[in-house]
């Protein structure tokens, strides 16, 4: 195996990339940072440290509810940067941080949050360029 096959573009993961062909999202494109970007890691770490003892398990790890909430908050505060192709009642929905917060933290929109996380993993793996997802940047 060539070591260059394992190399990824960490700067692109930190800046964010447009990802398309997201399972079950049709024509929607998301501009996301990778989950391994320094900004995402720092935010997650800061939020996890701030969780009070009552929201932790006996071993000190986060209770599932706290972990889920933090994951959603990190997705909308640091991972999701923009979207394209989302509609409501047939009308385009412009990117809005308040909507992003709702869709990334509300369990009723867990499919959207999962799509954001999936796109972030594509960026982390450096596969965006291979699938032509940078077109239209």
GROMACS .gro file of C-alpha atoms in nm:
model
  137
    1UNK     CA    1   0.000   0.000   0.000
    2UNK     CA    2   0.122   0.345  -0.087
    3UNK     CA    3   0.139   0.571   0.220
    4UNK     CA    4  -0.002   0.859   0.014
    5UNK     CA    5  -0.331   0.667  -0.008
    6UNK     CA    6  -0.368   0.731   0.366
    7UNK     CA    7  -0.297   1.103   0.349
    8UNK     CA    8  -0.590   1.339   0.384
    9UNK     CA    9  -0.632   1.715   0.359
   10UNK     CA   10  -0.669   1.825   0.722
   11UNK     CA   11  -0.688   2.194   0.621
   12UNK     CA   12  -0.992   2.122   0.405
   13UNK     CA   13  -1.152   1.929   0.691
   14UNK     CA   14  -1.106   2.230   0.918
   15UNK     CA   15  -1.235   2.485   0.663
   16UNK     CA   16  -1.535   2.281   0.552
   17UNK     CA   17  -1.639   2.127   0.222
   18UNK     CA   18  -1.959   2.082   0.024
   19UNK     CA   19  -2.082   1.724   0.033
   20UNK     CA   20  -2.354   1.587  -0.195
   21UNK     CA   21  -2.494   1.240  -0.263
   22UNK     CA   22  -2.589   1.209   0.104
   23UNK     CA   23  -2.800   0.897   0.163
   24UNK     CA   24  -3.174   0.973   0.177
   25UNK     CA   25  -3.129   1.350   0.119
   26UNK     CA   26  -3.180   1.365  -0.257
   27UNK     CA   27  -3.034   1.683  -0.408
   28UNK     CA   28  -2.938   1.837  -0.073
   29UNK     CA   29  -2.578   1.944  -0.028
   30UNK     CA   30  -2.423   2.025   0.308
   31UNK     CA   31  -2.113   2.232   0.374
   32UNK     CA   32  -1.950   2.076   0.678
   33UNK     CA   33  -1.627   2.056   0.871
   34UNK     CA   34  -1.483   1.719   0.956
   35UNK     CA   35  -1.542   1.583   1.305
   36UNK     CA   36  -1.164   1.571   1.345
   37UNK     CA   37  -1.115   1.943   1.282
   38UNK     CA   38  -0.950   2.126   1.573
   39UNK     CA   39  -1.249   2.361   1.612
   40UNK     CA   40  -1.491   2.070   1.643
   41UNK     CA   41  -1.270   1.878   1.886
   42UNK     CA   42  -1.214   2.186   2.105
   43UNK     CA   43  -1.587   2.263   2.123
   44UNK     CA   44  -1.680   1.904   2.205
   45UNK     CA   45  -1.413   1.886   2.473
   46UNK     CA   46  -1.523   2.217   2.629
   47UNK     CA   47  -1.886   2.107   2.637
   48UNK     CA   48  -1.805   1.765   2.781
   49UNK     CA   49  -1.595   1.917   3.061
   50UNK     CA   50  -1.885   2.148   3.153
   51UNK     CA   51  -2.131   1.863   3.211
   52UNK     CA   52  -2.220   1.850   3.582
   53UNK     CA   53  -2.170   1.538   3.792
   54UNK     CA   54  -2.546   1.468   3.809
   55UNK     CA   55  -2.544   1.416   3.428
   56UNK     CA   56  -2.262   1.163   3.442
   57UNK     CA   57  -2.254   0.793   3.508
   58UNK     CA   58  -2.084   0.638   3.808
   59UNK     CA   59  -1.755   0.602   3.619
   60UNK     CA   60  -1.756   0.973   3.526
   61UNK     CA   61  -1.855   0.923   3.163
   62UNK     CA   62  -2.143   1.121   3.020
   63UNK     CA   63  -2.498   0.996   3.063
   64UNK     CA   64  -2.644   0.905   2.723
   65UNK     CA   65  -2.883   1.202   2.728
   66UNK     CA   66  -2.597   1.448   2.787
   67UNK     CA   67  -2.382   1.285   2.518
   68UNK     CA   68  -2.666   1.305   2.262
   69UNK     CA   69  -2.733   1.670   2.343
   70UNK     CA   70  -2.366   1.762   2.311
   71UNK     CA   71  -2.338   1.578   1.980
   72UNK     CA   72  -2.627   1.778   1.836
   73UNK     CA   73  -2.491   2.105   1.970
   74UNK     CA   74  -2.149   2.038   1.820
   75UNK     CA   75  -2.306   1.952   1.484
   76UNK     CA   76  -2.488   2.284   1.458
   77UNK     CA   77  -2.228   2.506   1.629
   78UNK     CA   78  -1.911   2.382   1.459
   79UNK     CA   79  -1.976   2.117   1.192
   80UNK     CA   80  -2.267   2.238   0.976
   81UNK     CA   81  -2.172   2.559   0.793
   82UNK     CA   82  -2.432   2.584   0.516
   83UNK     CA   83  -2.683   2.389   0.312
   84UNK     CA   84  -2.828   2.391  -0.035
   85UNK     CA   85  -3.138   2.222  -0.172
   86UNK     CA   86  -3.354   2.210   0.142
   87UNK     CA   87  -3.715   2.312   0.088
   88UNK     CA   88  -4.026   2.352   0.299
   89UNK     CA   89  -4.359   2.333   0.123
   90UNK     CA   90  -4.175   2.351  -0.207
   91UNK     CA   91  -3.996   2.676  -0.119
   92UNK     CA   92  -3.619   2.693  -0.069
   93UNK     CA   93  -3.500   2.724   0.291
   94UNK     CA   94  -3.197   2.948   0.329
   95UNK     CA   95  -2.936   2.840   0.583
   96UNK     CA   96  -3.032   2.965   0.928
   97UNK     CA   97  -2.833   2.890   1.244
   98UNK     CA   98  -3.156   2.871   1.448
   99UNK     CA   99  -3.301   2.610   1.214
  100UNK     CA  100  -2.968   2.426   1.216
  101UNK     CA  101  -2.981   2.417   1.596
  102UNK     CA  102  -3.336   2.281   1.592
  103UNK     CA  103  -3.269   2.019   1.329
  104UNK     CA  104  -2.943   1.899   1.488
  105UNK     CA  105  -3.074   1.874   1.847
  106UNK     CA  106  -3.442   1.779   1.815
  107UNK     CA  107  -3.485   1.400   1.823
  108UNK     CA  108  -3.765   1.432   1.567
  109UNK     CA  109  -3.501   1.549   1.317
  110UNK     CA  110  -3.243   1.283   1.402
  111UNK     CA  111  -3.223   1.179   1.035
  112UNK     CA  112  -3.097   1.529   0.951
  113UNK     CA  113  -2.840   1.524   1.233
  114UNK     CA  114  -2.726   1.180   1.115
  115UNK     CA  115  -2.685   1.316   0.762
  116UNK     CA  116  -2.469   1.603   0.892
  117UNK     CA  117  -2.252   1.356   1.085
  118UNK     CA  118  -2.225   1.129   0.778
  119UNK     CA  119  -2.114   1.423   0.561
  120UNK     CA  120  -1.857   1.524   0.824
  121UNK     CA  121  -1.712   1.173   0.815
  122UNK     CA  122  -1.679   1.197   0.437
  123UNK     CA  123  -1.479   1.517   0.484
  124UNK     CA  124  -1.267   1.350   0.754
  125UNK     CA  125  -1.183   1.064   0.521
  126UNK     CA  126  -1.084   1.306   0.247
  127UNK     CA  127  -1.327   1.148   0.002
  128UNK     CA  128  -1.505   1.465  -0.111
  129UNK     CA  129  -1.264   1.526  -0.397
  130UNK     CA  130  -1.298   1.169  -0.524
  131UNK     CA  131  -1.674   1.192  -0.562
  132UNK     CA  132  -1.681   1.537  -0.720
  133UNK     CA  133  -1.842   1.698  -0.417
  134UNK     CA  134  -1.631   2.010  -0.450
  135UNK     CA  135  -1.803   2.106  -0.772
  136UNK     CA  136  -2.007   2.417  -0.712
  137UNK     CA  137  -1.790   2.545  -0.427
   0.00000   0.00000   0.00000
